[in-house]
Structures are given as C-alpha cells and as structure tokens.
Amino acid sequence: MNGRRQVAVTGMGVVSPLGCTLNRVWERLVRGVSGIRPISRFDASAFASRIAGEVVEFDVDAYIPKKEQRRMDPFSHYGMAASKMAVADAGLDFSAMDRRRAGVLVGSGIGGLQVMLDQTRVFLERGPSRFSPFMIPQMITNILSGQIAIEYGLRGPNFAVVSACATATHSIGEAMRLIQYGDADVVLAGGAEAPICELGVGGFCAMRALSTRNDAPTKASRPFDKDRDGFVIAEGAAVLLLEELEHARQRGARIYCELAGYGRTCDAFHITAPDEGGTGAAEAMRLAMDDAGVGPEEVDYINAHGTSTELNDKCETLAIKTALGETQARRVMISSTKSMTGHLLGAAGAFESLVCALAIAHGVVPPTINYETPDPDCDLDYVPNTARETRVRVCLNNSLGFGGHNATLCFRRV
Amino acid sequence: MSLEEKVKEIIVEQLGVNAEQVKPEASFIEDLGADSLDTVELVMAFEEEFRAEIPDEDAEKLTTVGAVIEYLKSKGFDKQLEENKSSNG
C-alpha cells in the first residue's frame, strides 16, 4: 500500500430491474422490494423458467439517438446509459483532462445475444445475403467499451474482460490496477447484460440452473433459504467511475468510497460447479483483504454472490468461513441483493459494487429478502428480510463465474 | 407513393435524417452522416422494398440520393410501382 496510487469511486450509474436511477434503486433495496416478474420480453410459455428481472423505467431515447440505437444490442443500450449516468453523477468534464489518461472496461458475460438470435433467424429464413452489416459490431462483447470511448473521446486503455458472472467484478478490479499502476487516471468500469431472450433463458433452463417458482415470481430468488431452487435470470448494467484519489480530490469530487483491494483466483475444478470446499472463493477474499491491508475482523459487510442455487450458497458460506475464520464469519453481515434483482450475470458484480458503495455512503446494509427457512448448510447472518442501519467501513463484494472464476473487491470508507 | 417518395422514406428511416435533407444531390456519406456500414444496410433496404437484387459493383456507385433514384428507374422499378398500384386499386 505504501506509495501506491489509491482509487476512489466518484460516480455511479445503473439500469436494473429495480429502476434506473441511484435513488430509486437504493430506496427499493432498503425497503426489500423484489424486481422479479413474469417474462414479458418474449413468449416464455414453453420454458421451464418463465420469470425474470427485466429492466424497468428505462428510457433509451434519453441516452442514445435513434440511429445509434439501431446499431446496438440491448446490452449496449444499458451499458451506454449507465456510463452516461456515472459520468454525470461524478460531475467529471472529460474535456478538462488529458483523455489519453481515461479508459473504459465495461464488459458483458455474453454480449449481443438478441442480435445473434435475430440474425440466425434471418439467415435460416432468407439465406446468407441478408445478414446485417451491423451484426458483428452489435454482437461482440468488447463493442460497448469501444462505444463508450467514442461517446466521450476517451483514448486510454480500453477492452473488455469476460468471465461469465464474474465479468463486472474482474472489470472493476482490473480497472483499479490500471489506475494504481499509473496507466490511467480515470476508468469507467462495470458490466452490462441483456440475456432475456429465448437463447439465454433456454440455455440456462437446460442446465437446470433457473428457479421454476413461476407462480410466485417475487419469492423465486431466495439466496441462503433452505427452499431455494435456482437463480432468476435478470438484465441491466452498472458502471462505476473510478478515479485516482488525488485526481478526484483536486477537482473537489464527491467520493463514495475507496476501492481498496482486489483478489482473483480460479477453482480449476469444473466448468460450472463450484469447488465444494469453496477454497478458490476463500482465497480470492483473502487476497482482496491482503491487497487492501485489512484484517478479517475489519470487514463489516459482504455482498455475497448468493445466487440462490443450492451449490453456490452452500459453498460460498464455507468459503466465507475459511476466509474470515469461524468467529468473524459469524459476526459479519452478509446479504445477497440478487434476492431482489435476480442475477444480472456479467453486470452483477458492478451492480453489487454499487450496493457496497451506497452501503458505505448511507450506513445501511440492504437485506436478503425471501429468507424464511434456515438451511443448516447456510448458518451465517444473511441480514434476513430487513435492512440494517449501521456504520459500514469495509465491504467485500464476491463474484463467482462459470469457468471457476472467483473475484472479490474490497471497498473502504474514506 | 412515387418511387422518389419511397426512396426518401427509406433513407429518412435508415439514416435518421430529416426529409428536407434528402435532396437528389445529397451524398449519403458526405451530407447525410452515413458510414460504410450504413450504406451497405441502406442498399439492403432498397433491395427489400423493391424486391430487387443490386450487385455490389452497382451498389458502389450509388453514393447519392439521385443516383439511387436514377438507378432504380433504369431498372424499371418506377413502372413496377405503378403496376402494383393499379392492380391493388
């Protein structure tokens, strides 16, 4: 830590099933409102899972001109809008800085799935001469970082990290390293996902990964509850504006918190199942704490990956015990805001980083809703059903992705 | 709707420009803000509307609004529009 450049969170933007402004989203998180409802985006009647966290209250026209909208998959609509909100929230005027020192790492777990489906239909029905020239640039996962750079003329480091459900957490962590290492002073970092189409829902259904509690959508995402039966697919985007601490102070920016630590590991175990001992996830948490120079006893809150699948919640609980030690694991507040949003896949880690930053800023920990029946395998304090007002100094945010990717960020009150 | 009107309508829709900007001498790239991918998509939209097949070597020359109208007329698509109208009418 000595002499290392520090990284501040100075702006945030969000497009989500709980709304599309920070205030609205925070208010609903604290009240414990579910954003899950029956799928309206397509006819899901033949699918095993027919519920999702669809984005609400989103006005794409407010962020992207009509012609540009047609050149973007919905995941880019969400990501571009969240980026613009983050820049406005930070009050940063890019023209007042050297834009070669500003980068973008806004990834996506899957990318342009809707356009892939639409264009496959065009191909099968009408042959190879009818592909849109915009198919590839709409589909590729890195295009969003490119689009955001074009919008603001940002000529610094720019690419996309892809690690399934850990994408946004890795993106924010790698962005932090870019700033620490001196490669950039400002980075827009986060994730965007728009998987609610036949391919996305069908693919996860086939894995038996999704909740089929179709008759009670708001009860379907129930992380750490004994009766959980899978995750609920969701969409949206979240973007954090990360800024070198002195750069932020010099321009008098409002600072939500410091992004103080980052750890990442791989289970090297199975393509989709977590290592049952949770050792990889535990190691990511330990590395993030070490990187921030904080001990387990200093951690007040963990925003868990907490997907509401049987294996994840059990293994993550074990991992928290390993990383923090049994005593501190029982003391720390843990919640899964996926209980309200569903699983935003490659955007989840950014949404949940935003939750950590707001928890620090407001001194409130949002709850895990739908927690009704304790599971002997999940026996920690998951902040059940009711938000808790308390001072929050240090937070961890966990993300665990298919492929065995584990990433943890550590946020700290400044 | 005449062939000119139809062509204009497609350009307005595809390029997101105002109808007044779509003059015969207007160049898609210089005046109407299109890039090379837009022009590919625009030609596909004309093909769609007029059920035409426009070979790439012809498409390359269609750089202005007027060039498109002249080209489609030279291929007899204005007459085809008229015939459709009378048969529908």
Short mmCIF file of C-alpha atoms in Angstrom, two decimals:
data_model
loop_
_atom_site.label_atom_id
_atom_site.label_comp_id
_atom_site.label_asym_id
_atom_site.label_seq_id
_atom_site.Cartn_x
_atom_site.Cartn_y
_atom_site.Cartn_z
CA MET A 1 0.00 0.00 0.00
CA ASN A 2 2.86 2.37 0.77
CA GLY A 3 3.24 4.89 -2.02
CA ARG A 4 0.67 3.13 -4.16
CA ARG A 5 -1.81 5.26 -6.06
CA GLN A 6 -5.23 4.98 -4.45
CA VAL A 7 -8.52 4.57 -6.29
CA ALA A 8 -11.78 6.36 -5.46
CA VAL A 9 -15.34 5.69 -6.61
CA THR A 10 -16.68 9.10 -7.64
CA GLY A 11 -19.60 8.30 -9.94
CA MET A 12 -22.12 5.53 -10.50
CA GLY A 13 -24.85 4.70 -13.00
CA VAL A 14 -27.42 1.92 -13.11
CA VAL A 15 -30.06 0.29 -15.31
CA SER A 16 -31.81 -2.52 -13.46
CA PRO A 17 -34.95 -4.43 -12.52
CA LEU A 18 -35.22 -2.10 -9.52
CA GLY A 19 -35.13 1.03 -11.64
CA CYS A 20 -32.73 3.28 -13.48
CA THR A 21 -31.66 5.95 -11.00
CA LEU A 22 -29.41 5.55 -7.96
CA ASN A 23 -32.05 6.98 -5.63
CA ARG A 24 -34.86 4.78 -6.84
CA VAL A 25 -32.72 1.65 -6.78
CA TRP A 26 -31.36 2.37 -3.31
CA GLU A 27 -34.80 3.14 -1.90
CA ARG A 28 -36.12 -0.21 -3.19
CA LEU A 29 -33.06 -2.13 -1.98
CA VAL A 30 -33.53 -0.76 1.52
CA ARG A 31 -37.26 -1.48 1.50
CA GLY A 32 -36.58 -5.03 0.28
CA VAL A 33 -38.60 -4.84 -2.95
CA SER A 34 -38.40 -7.67 -5.49
CA GLY A 35 -37.88 -6.75 -9.15
CA ILE A 36 -38.82 -10.22 -10.40
CA ARG A 37 -41.93 -10.73 -12.55
CA PRO A 38 -43.23 -12.93 -15.38
CA ILE A 39 -41.19 -12.62 -18.58
CA SER A 40 -42.76 -10.07 -20.95
CA ARG A 41 -39.94 -9.85 -23.49
CA PHE A 42 -40.94 -12.96 -25.44
CA ASP A 43 -43.47 -15.77 -25.19
CA ALA A 44 -41.92 -17.92 -22.47
CA SER A 45 -44.88 -20.26 -22.03
CA ALA A 46 -42.93 -23.30 -23.26
CA PHE A 47 -39.93 -22.66 -20.99
CA ALA A 48 -39.42 -24.25 -17.58
CA SER A 49 -38.50 -20.88 -16.06
CA ARG A 50 -40.85 -18.07 -17.05
CA ILE A 51 -39.78 -15.32 -14.67
CA ALA A 52 -37.00 -12.73 -14.79
CA GLY A 53 -35.65 -9.44 -13.54
CA GLU A 54 -36.46 -7.27 -16.53
CA VAL A 55 -35.24 -3.69 -16.63
CA VAL A 56 -37.96 -1.21 -15.64
CA GLU A 57 -38.40 2.55 -16.08
CA PHE A 58 -35.71 2.71 -18.79
CA ASP A 59 -36.00 5.42 -21.44
CA VAL A 60 -33.41 4.56 -24.06
CA ASP A 61 -34.20 7.74 -26.05
CA ALA A 62 -32.92 9.84 -23.16
CA TYR A 63 -29.44 8.38 -23.63
CA ILE A 64 -28.92 7.23 -27.21
CA PRO A 65 -30.07 8.83 -30.51
CA LYS A 66 -32.44 6.73 -32.60
CA LYS A 67 -29.97 5.92 -35.34
CA GLU A 68 -27.34 4.77 -32.85
CA GLN A 69 -29.88 2.63 -31.01
CA ARG A 70 -30.37 0.52 -34.12
CA ARG A 71 -26.65 -0.22 -34.24
CA MET A 72 -26.57 -1.59 -30.69
CA ASP A 73 -27.77 -4.72 -28.97
CA PRO A 74 -29.82 -4.07 -25.81
CA PHE A 75 -26.79 -4.90 -23.64
CA SER A 76 -25.05 -1.87 -25.15
CA HIS A 77 -28.13 0.32 -24.61
CA TYR A 78 -28.00 -0.50 -20.92
CA GLY A 79 -24.24 -0.11 -20.63
CA MET A 80 -24.12 3.18 -22.52
CA ALA A 81 -26.94 4.63 -20.42
CA ALA A 82 -25.32 3.51 -17.15
CA SER A 83 -22.00 5.04 -18.28
CA LYS A 84 -23.63 8.39 -19.05
CA MET A 85 -25.29 8.37 -15.64
CA ALA A 86 -21.96 7.59 -13.97
CA VAL A 87 -20.18 10.44 -15.76
CA ALA A 88 -22.97 12.88 -14.87
CA ASP A 89 -23.00 11.61 -11.29
CA ALA A 90 -19.24 12.18 -10.99
CA GLY A 91 -19.56 15.70 -12.40
CA LEU A 92 -16.46 14.97 -14.47
CA ASP A 93 -15.77 17.07 -17.54
CA PHE A 94 -13.51 14.92 -19.73
CA SER A 95 -12.57 17.91 -21.87
CA ALA A 96 -10.79 19.32 -18.81
CA MET A 97 -8.39 16.36 -18.67
CA ASP A 98 -5.97 14.51 -20.93
CA ARG A 99 -8.30 11.94 -22.43
CA ARG A 100 -5.43 9.57 -23.19
CA ARG A 101 -5.43 9.06 -19.41
CA ALA A 102 -9.05 7.89 -19.37
CA GLY A 103 -10.06 4.29 -20.10
CA VAL A 104 -13.10 2.04 -20.27
CA LEU A 105 -13.58 -1.55 -19.07
CA VAL A 106 -17.29 -2.27 -19.29
CA GLY A 107 -17.71 -5.94 -20.09
CA SER A 108 -20.51 -8.40 -20.64
CA GLY A 109 -20.72 -12.06 -19.78
CA ILE A 110 -22.38 -13.00 -23.05
CA GLY A 111 -22.65 -9.92 -25.29
CA GLY A 112 -25.21 -9.42 -28.05
CA LEU A 113 -27.35 -12.50 -27.64
CA GLN A 114 -30.53 -10.88 -29.01
CA VAL A 115 -28.84 -9.84 -32.23
CA MET A 116 -27.32 -13.30 -32.60
CA LEU A 117 -30.78 -14.84 -32.33
CA ASP A 118 -32.39 -12.31 -34.69
CA GLN A 119 -29.70 -12.73 -37.32
CA THR A 120 -29.76 -16.51 -37.08
CA ARG A 121 -33.48 -16.32 -37.86
CA VAL A 122 -32.78 -14.05 -40.84
CA PHE A 123 -30.15 -16.48 -42.11
CA LEU A 124 -32.33 -19.58 -41.77
CA GLU A 125 -35.34 -17.92 -43.36
CA ARG A 126 -33.68 -15.86 -46.08
CA GLY A 127 -30.17 -17.08 -46.69
CA PRO A 128 -26.67 -15.69 -46.40
CA SER A 129 -27.14 -12.48 -48.39
CA ARG A 130 -29.38 -10.88 -45.79
CA PHE A 131 -27.02 -10.60 -42.79
CA SER A 132 -26.94 -7.11 -41.33
CA PRO A 133 -23.57 -5.36 -41.67
CA PHE A 134 -24.10 -4.41 -38.02
CA MET A 135 -24.42 -7.98 -36.74
CA ILE A 136 -20.79 -8.44 -35.72
CA PRO A 137 -20.28 -4.96 -34.26
CA GLN A 138 -23.52 -5.32 -32.30
CA MET A 139 -22.71 -8.78 -31.02
CA ILE A 140 -19.10 -8.64 -29.88
CA THR A 141 -18.71 -8.22 -26.14
CA ASN A 142 -15.99 -5.55 -26.34
CA ILE A 143 -18.02 -3.21 -28.56
CA LEU A 144 -19.58 -1.50 -25.58
CA SER A 145 -16.24 -0.30 -24.20
CA GLY A 146 -15.50 0.98 -27.71
CA GLN A 147 -18.84 2.79 -27.99
CA ILE A 148 -18.39 4.48 -24.62
CA ALA A 149 -14.92 5.66 -25.64
CA ILE A 150 -16.33 7.13 -28.85
CA GLU A 151 -19.04 8.96 -26.89
CA TYR A 152 -16.52 10.81 -24.72
CA GLY A 153 -13.33 10.66 -26.83
CA LEU A 154 -11.51 8.52 -24.25
CA ARG A 155 -8.25 7.29 -25.78
CA GLY A 156 -6.72 5.41 -22.87
CA PRO A 157 -6.80 1.66 -22.06
CA ASN A 158 -9.92 0.07 -23.48
CA PHE A 159 -11.01 -3.55 -23.67
CA ALA A 160 -13.50 -6.00 -22.18
CA VAL A 161 -12.96 -8.63 -19.56
CA VAL A 162 -15.08 -11.77 -19.94
CA SER A 163 -15.53 -14.18 -17.05
CA ALA A 164 -19.24 -15.06 -17.08
CA CYS A 165 -20.87 -13.96 -13.82
CA ALA A 166 -17.60 -12.52 -12.51
CA THR A 167 -17.14 -10.23 -15.55
CA ALA A 168 -18.01 -6.91 -13.94
CA THR A 169 -16.07 -7.63 -10.76
CA HIS A 170 -12.98 -8.50 -12.77
CA SER A 171 -13.55 -5.39 -14.91
CA ILE A 172 -13.63 -3.13 -11.86
CA GLY A 173 -10.63 -4.89 -10.34
CA GLU A 174 -8.52 -4.68 -13.49
CA ALA A 175 -9.55 -1.03 -13.87
CA MET A 176 -8.31 -0.41 -10.35
CA ARG A 177 -4.96 -1.94 -11.30
CA LEU A 178 -4.73 0.31 -14.39
CA ILE A 179 -5.07 3.35 -12.15
CA GLN A 180 -2.74 2.02 -9.44
CA TYR A 181 -0.07 1.16 -11.98
CA GLY A 182 -0.29 4.63 -13.49
CA ASP A 183 -1.68 3.64 -16.88
CA ALA A 184 -4.80 5.77 -16.41
CA ASP A 185 -6.24 8.36 -14.02
CA VAL A 186 -9.91 7.68 -14.71
CA VAL A 187 -11.61 4.44 -15.81
CA LEU A 188 -15.27 3.73 -16.43
CA ALA A 189 -15.68 0.14 -15.26
CA GLY A 190 -18.55 -2.28 -14.90
CA GLY A 191 -20.75 -4.63 -16.85
CA ALA A 192 -23.88 -4.91 -18.96
CA GLU A 193 -26.07 -7.89 -19.80
CA ALA A 194 -29.26 -8.50 -21.79
CA PRO A 195 -29.83 -12.26 -21.72
CA ILE A 196 -33.64 -12.32 -21.51
CA CYS A 197 -34.38 -13.88 -24.87
CA GLU A 198 -35.11 -17.45 -25.95
CA LEU A 199 -31.40 -18.35 -26.17
CA GLY A 200 -30.45 -17.01 -22.76
CA VAL A 201 -33.39 -18.39 -20.84
CA GLY A 202 -33.40 -21.69 -22.78
CA GLY A 203 -29.68 -22.22 -22.27
CA PHE A 204 -29.79 -21.74 -18.51
CA CYS A 205 -33.01 -23.78 -18.28
CA ALA A 206 -31.21 -26.67 -19.94
CA MET A 207 -28.60 -26.55 -17.19
CA ARG A 208 -31.40 -26.72 -14.59
CA ALA A 209 -29.87 -23.58 -13.14
CA LEU A 210 -33.01 -21.39 -13.05
CA SER A 211 -35.77 -21.19 -10.47
CA THR A 212 -39.08 -22.59 -11.66
CA ARG A 213 -41.13 -20.88 -8.97
CA ASN A 214 -43.21 -19.36 -11.77
CA ASP A 215 -46.35 -18.95 -9.67
CA ALA A 216 -44.60 -16.68 -7.16
CA PRO A 217 -42.04 -14.56 -9.03
CA THR A 218 -41.21 -12.20 -6.17
CA LYS A 219 -40.45 -15.21 -3.94
CA ALA A 220 -38.32 -17.04 -6.51
CA SER A 221 -34.90 -15.62 -5.74
CA ARG A 222 -34.22 -16.73 -2.17
CA PRO A 223 -30.48 -16.97 -1.54
CA PHE A 224 -29.40 -19.00 1.51
CA ASP A 225 -33.02 -20.06 2.21
CA LYS A 226 -33.50 -23.80 2.50
CA ASP A 227 -36.20 -23.84 -0.20
CA ARG A 228 -34.14 -22.09 -2.88
CA ASP A 229 -34.44 -23.76 -6.27
CA GLY A 230 -32.13 -21.90 -8.63
CA PHE A 231 -31.30 -18.38 -9.74
CA VAL A 232 -33.57 -15.93 -11.54
CA ILE A 233 -32.17 -14.52 -14.76
CA ALA A 234 -32.01 -10.73 -14.96
CA GLU A 235 -30.69 -7.93 -17.12
CA GLY A 236 -29.24 -4.46 -16.76
CA ALA A 237 -25.97 -2.61 -16.34
CA ALA A 238 -23.97 -0.81 -13.74
CA VAL A 239 -20.92 1.37 -14.24
CA LEU A 240 -18.55 2.89 -11.68
CA LEU A 241 -16.39 5.86 -12.44
CA LEU A 242 -13.06 5.05 -10.81
CA GLU A 243 -10.62 7.86 -10.29
CA GLU A 244 -7.16 8.21 -8.85
CA LEU A 245 -7.74 9.61 -5.36
CA GLU A 246 -5.65 12.79 -5.75
CA HIS A 247 -7.20 13.47 -9.16
CA ALA A 248 -10.61 13.28 -7.51
CA ARG A 249 -9.59 15.47 -4.57
CA GLN A 250 -8.02 18.12 -6.79
CA ARG A 251 -11.25 18.66 -8.66
CA GLY A 252 -13.28 18.59 -5.44
CA ALA A 253 -15.20 15.47 -6.40
CA ARG A 254 -17.65 13.77 -4.06
CA ILE A 255 -16.08 10.43 -3.07
CA TYR A 256 -18.38 7.50 -2.27
CA CYS A 257 -15.58 5.29 -1.02
CA GLU A 258 -12.18 3.88 -1.83
CA LEU A 259 -11.75 0.76 -3.91
CA ALA A 260 -9.00 -0.67 -1.77
CA GLY A 261 -8.45 -4.30 -2.66
CA TYR A 262 -8.86 -6.94 -5.34
CA GLY A 263 -8.31 -10.69 -5.39
CA ARG A 264 -8.94 -13.24 -8.11
CA THR A 265 -8.43 -16.97 -8.39
CA CYS A 266 -9.70 -19.98 -10.30
CA ASP A 267 -11.16 -23.19 -8.89
CA ALA A 268 -9.56 -25.27 -11.67
CA PHE A 269 -12.19 -27.84 -10.83
CA HIS A 270 -15.31 -27.96 -13.06
CA ILE A 271 -16.82 -25.92 -15.90
CA THR A 272 -19.89 -24.84 -13.95
CA ALA A 273 -19.93 -26.36 -10.46
CA PRO A 274 -18.03 -24.61 -7.67
CA ASP A 275 -15.28 -26.42 -5.81
CA GLU A 276 -17.28 -27.87 -2.93
CA GLY A 277 -14.85 -26.74 -0.28
CA GLY A 278 -15.05 -23.16 -1.55
CA THR A 279 -11.28 -22.87 -1.36
CA GLY A 280 -10.89 -20.82 -4.56
CA ALA A 281 -13.51 -18.30 -3.49
CA ALA A 282 -11.98 -18.13 0.00
CA GLU A 283 -8.57 -17.43 -1.48
CA ALA A 284 -9.99 -14.60 -3.63
CA MET A 285 -11.45 -13.00 -0.48
CA ARG A 286 -8.18 -13.42 1.40
CA LEU A 287 -6.20 -11.84 -1.46
CA ALA A 288 -8.61 -8.89 -1.62
CA MET A 289 -8.28 -8.27 2.12
CA ASP A 290 -4.48 -8.54 1.96
CA ASP A 291 -4.40 -6.21 -1.03
CA ALA A 292 -6.39 -3.64 0.93
CA GLY A 293 -4.32 -4.20 4.04
CA VAL A 294 -7.37 -5.06 6.14
CA GLY A 295 -7.85 -7.97 8.51
CA PRO A 296 -10.97 -10.20 8.58
CA GLU A 297 -12.09 -8.52 11.83
CA GLU A 298 -12.36 -5.19 10.00
CA VAL A 299 -14.89 -6.45 7.42
CA ASP A 300 -18.39 -5.18 8.26
CA TYR A 301 -20.35 -6.38 5.26
CA ILE A 302 -20.06 -8.91 2.43
CA ASN A 303 -22.26 -8.54 -0.61
CA ALA A 304 -22.36 -12.23 -1.46
CA HIS A 305 -22.52 -13.74 -4.91
CA GLY A 306 -25.53 -15.53 -3.34
CA THR A 307 -27.23 -16.75 -6.50
CA SER A 308 -29.98 -18.83 -4.83
CA THR A 309 -28.68 -22.09 -6.29
CA GLU A 310 -28.17 -24.93 -3.88
CA LEU A 311 -24.46 -25.33 -4.51
CA ASN A 312 -23.40 -21.69 -4.73
CA ASP A 313 -24.91 -20.59 -1.46
CA LYS A 314 -23.57 -23.57 0.44
CA CYS A 315 -20.05 -23.32 -1.00
CA GLU A 316 -19.89 -19.56 -0.61
CA THR A 317 -20.88 -19.89 3.04
CA LEU A 318 -18.00 -22.34 3.53
CA ALA A 319 -15.68 -20.00 1.66
CA ILE A 320 -16.58 -17.07 3.92
CA LYS A 321 -15.83 -19.22 6.98
CA THR A 322 -12.46 -20.22 5.54
CA ALA A 323 -11.50 -16.69 4.54
CA LEU A 324 -12.63 -14.87 7.69
CA GLY A 325 -12.34 -17.60 10.28
CA GLU A 326 -15.35 -19.13 12.01
CA THR A 327 -15.73 -16.38 14.65
CA GLN A 328 -15.58 -13.39 12.33
CA ALA A 329 -17.72 -15.24 9.72
CA ARG A 330 -20.50 -15.38 12.33
CA ARG A 331 -20.07 -11.71 13.18
CA VAL A 332 -20.01 -10.21 9.66
CA MET A 333 -23.20 -9.06 7.88
CA ILE A 334 -23.76 -10.90 4.61
CA SER A 335 -26.53 -10.21 2.11
CA SER A 336 -27.41 -11.19 -1.41
CA THR A 337 -29.16 -8.37 -3.25
CA LYS A 338 -29.84 -10.91 -6.01
CA SER A 339 -32.81 -11.81 -3.81
CA MET A 340 -34.32 -8.56 -5.17
CA THR A 341 -32.70 -8.08 -8.58
CA GLY A 342 -32.22 -11.62 -9.78
CA HIS A 343 -28.87 -12.44 -11.38
CA LEU A 344 -27.55 -9.81 -13.78
CA LEU A 345 -24.79 -12.25 -14.87
CA GLY A 346 -21.91 -10.20 -16.30
CA ALA A 347 -23.35 -6.99 -14.84
CA ALA A 348 -23.98 -8.44 -11.39
CA GLY A 349 -20.58 -7.60 -9.94
CA ALA A 350 -20.95 -3.95 -10.93
CA PHE A 351 -24.47 -3.65 -9.57
CA GLU A 352 -23.30 -5.22 -6.33
CA SER A 353 -20.21 -2.98 -6.14
CA LEU A 354 -22.60 -0.07 -6.39
CA VAL A 355 -24.57 -1.58 -3.48
CA CYS A 356 -21.36 -1.74 -1.42
CA ALA A 357 -20.50 1.89 -2.21
CA LEU A 358 -24.01 3.03 -1.26
CA ALA A 359 -23.98 0.91 1.91
CA ILE A 360 -20.79 2.70 2.96
CA ALA A 361 -22.13 6.12 1.96
CA HIS A 362 -25.55 5.72 3.66
CA GLY A 363 -24.62 3.47 6.60
CA VAL A 364 -27.29 0.94 5.70
CA VAL A 365 -26.93 -2.73 4.72
CA PRO A 366 -29.69 -3.94 2.36
CA PRO A 367 -31.29 -7.27 3.25
CA THR A 368 -31.52 -10.73 1.74
CA ILE A 369 -35.26 -10.97 1.09
CA ASN A 370 -37.32 -14.17 0.97
CA TYR A 371 -35.27 -15.64 3.78
CA GLU A 372 -37.82 -17.83 5.57
CA THR A 373 -36.42 -21.26 6.34
CA PRO A 374 -32.87 -21.62 7.65
CA ASP A 375 -30.62 -24.12 5.91
CA PRO A 376 -28.14 -25.96 8.19
CA ASP A 377 -25.54 -25.57 5.41
CA CYS A 378 -26.03 -21.78 5.39
CA ASP A 379 -25.80 -20.70 9.00
CA LEU A 380 -24.42 -17.15 8.96
CA ASP A 381 -26.02 -13.70 9.35
CA TYR A 382 -27.59 -13.01 5.96
CA VAL A 383 -29.38 -9.82 7.12
CA PRO A 384 -32.74 -11.51 6.59
CA ASN A 385 -35.61 -9.50 5.12
CA THR A 386 -34.95 -6.17 6.83
CA ALA A 387 -32.25 -3.61 6.08
CA ARG A 388 -29.91 -2.74 8.90
CA GLU A 389 -28.73 0.73 9.82
CA THR A 390 -25.13 0.57 10.93
CA ARG A 391 -21.76 2.10 10.27
CA VAL A 392 -20.12 0.33 7.33
CA ARG A 393 -16.39 0.86 6.93
CA VAL A 394 -15.15 -2.13 4.93
CA CYS A 395 -17.14 -4.24 2.42
CA LEU A 396 -16.27 -7.21 0.31
CA ASN A 397 -18.09 -7.98 -2.94
CA ASN A 398 -17.85 -11.56 -4.21
CA SER A 399 -18.47 -12.81 -7.74
CA LEU A 400 -18.08 -16.41 -8.83
CA GLY A 401 -18.38 -17.28 -12.52
CA PHE A 402 -18.85 -20.38 -14.66
CA GLY A 403 -15.35 -21.49 -15.55
CA GLY A 404 -14.41 -21.44 -11.88
CA HIS A 405 -13.57 -17.72 -11.91
CA ASN A 406 -13.58 -16.11 -8.47
CA ALA A 407 -13.19 -12.38 -7.90
CA THR A 408 -13.51 -10.26 -4.78
CA LEU A 409 -13.32 -6.49 -4.38
CA CYS A 410 -12.76 -4.65 -1.13
CA PHE A 411 -14.35 -1.21 -0.66
CA ARG A 412 -13.42 1.06 2.23
CA ARG A 413 -14.84 4.20 3.74
CA VAL A 414 -12.59 7.21 3.08
CA MET B 1 -46.39 6.79 -53.37
CA SER B 2 -43.91 7.54 -56.15
CA LEU B 3 -40.54 5.87 -56.39
CA GLU B 4 -38.84 9.13 -55.30
CA GLU B 5 -41.02 9.34 -52.21
CA LYS B 6 -40.44 5.71 -51.34
CA VAL B 7 -36.66 6.08 -51.65
CA LYS B 8 -36.72 9.20 -49.48
CA GLU B 9 -38.79 7.49 -46.85
CA ILE B 10 -36.30 4.62 -46.61
CA ILE B 11 -33.35 7.00 -46.33
CA VAL B 12 -35.03 9.02 -43.57
CA GLU B 13 -35.79 5.85 -41.66
CA GLN B 14 -32.38 4.18 -42.11
CA LEU B 15 -30.13 7.18 -41.56
CA GLY B 16 -32.27 9.03 -39.03
CA VAL B 17 -32.18 12.30 -41.03
CA ASN B 18 -34.86 14.91 -41.78
CA ALA B 19 -36.80 14.61 -45.03
CA GLU B 20 -35.65 18.11 -46.09
CA GLN B 21 -32.02 16.96 -46.06
CA VAL B 22 -32.75 14.21 -48.57
CA LYS B 23 -32.16 16.16 -51.78
CA PRO B 24 -31.20 14.45 -55.06
CA GLU B 25 -27.62 15.79 -54.90
CA ALA B 26 -27.14 14.76 -51.24
CA SER B 27 -24.31 12.27 -50.71
CA PHE B 28 -25.01 9.56 -48.14
CA ILE B 29 -21.58 9.77 -46.58
CA GLU B 30 -20.70 13.48 -47.06
CA ASP B 31 -24.11 15.03 -46.37
CA LEU B 32 -26.27 12.51 -44.54
CA GLY B 33 -23.79 11.23 -41.97
CA ALA B 34 -23.67 7.62 -43.16
CA ASP B 35 -20.64 5.39 -42.75
CA SER B 36 -19.71 2.45 -44.97
CA LEU B 37 -21.79 0.01 -42.90
CA ASP B 38 -24.84 2.30 -43.16
CA THR B 39 -24.53 2.34 -46.94
CA VAL B 40 -24.49 -1.48 -47.04
CA GLU B 41 -27.62 -1.59 -44.90
CA LEU B 42 -29.27 1.13 -46.98
CA VAL B 43 -28.78 -0.83 -50.20
CA MET B 44 -30.22 -3.91 -48.47
CA ALA B 45 -33.28 -1.84 -47.54
CA PHE B 46 -33.76 -0.79 -51.17
CA GLU B 47 -33.42 -4.40 -52.29
CA GLU B 48 -36.01 -5.38 -49.73
CA GLU B 49 -38.51 -2.68 -50.63
CA PHE B 50 -38.25 -3.11 -54.41
CA ARG B 51 -37.61 -6.86 -54.33
CA ALA B 52 -34.51 -6.12 -56.32
CA GLU B 53 -31.05 -7.57 -56.33
CA ILE B 54 -28.41 -4.89 -56.53
CA PRO B 55 -24.96 -6.35 -57.31
CA ASP B 56 -22.04 -4.95 -55.29
CA GLU B 57 -20.46 -3.36 -58.37
CA ASP B 58 -23.66 -1.35 -58.95
CA ALA B 59 -24.13 -0.60 -55.25
CA GLU B 60 -20.69 1.02 -55.06
CA LYS B 61 -21.83 3.71 -57.49
CA LEU B 62 -24.97 4.57 -55.56
CA THR B 63 -23.43 7.32 -53.45
CA THR B 64 -26.16 9.98 -53.73
CA VAL B 65 -29.94 10.09 -53.40
CA GLY B 66 -30.28 10.98 -57.09
CA ALA B 67 -28.05 8.10 -58.17
CA VAL B 68 -30.30 5.62 -56.38
CA ILE B 69 -33.48 7.06 -57.92
CA GLU B 70 -31.96 7.03 -61.41
CA TYR B 71 -30.66 3.51 -60.96
CA LEU B 72 -33.99 2.12 -59.77
CA LYS B 73 -35.80 3.90 -62.63
CA SER B 74 -33.33 2.50 -65.16
CA LYS B 75 -34.21 -0.97 -63.91
CA GLY B 76 -37.92 -0.26 -64.37
CA PHE B 77 -38.90 -0.20 -60.69
CA ASP B 78 -40.94 3.01 -61.11
CA LYS B 79 -43.18 1.20 -63.61
CA GLN B 80 -43.41 -1.79 -61.30
CA LEU B 81 -44.64 0.51 -58.50
CA GLU B 82 -47.30 1.92 -60.88
CA GLU B 83 -48.46 -1.56 -61.87
CA ASN B 84 -48.70 -2.64 -58.25
CA LYS B 85 -50.78 0.42 -57.54
CA SER B 86 -53.24 -0.25 -60.38
CA SER B 87 -53.52 -3.94 -59.59
CA ASN B 88 -54.19 -3.11 -55.96
CA GLY B 89 -56.52 -0.30 -56.80
#
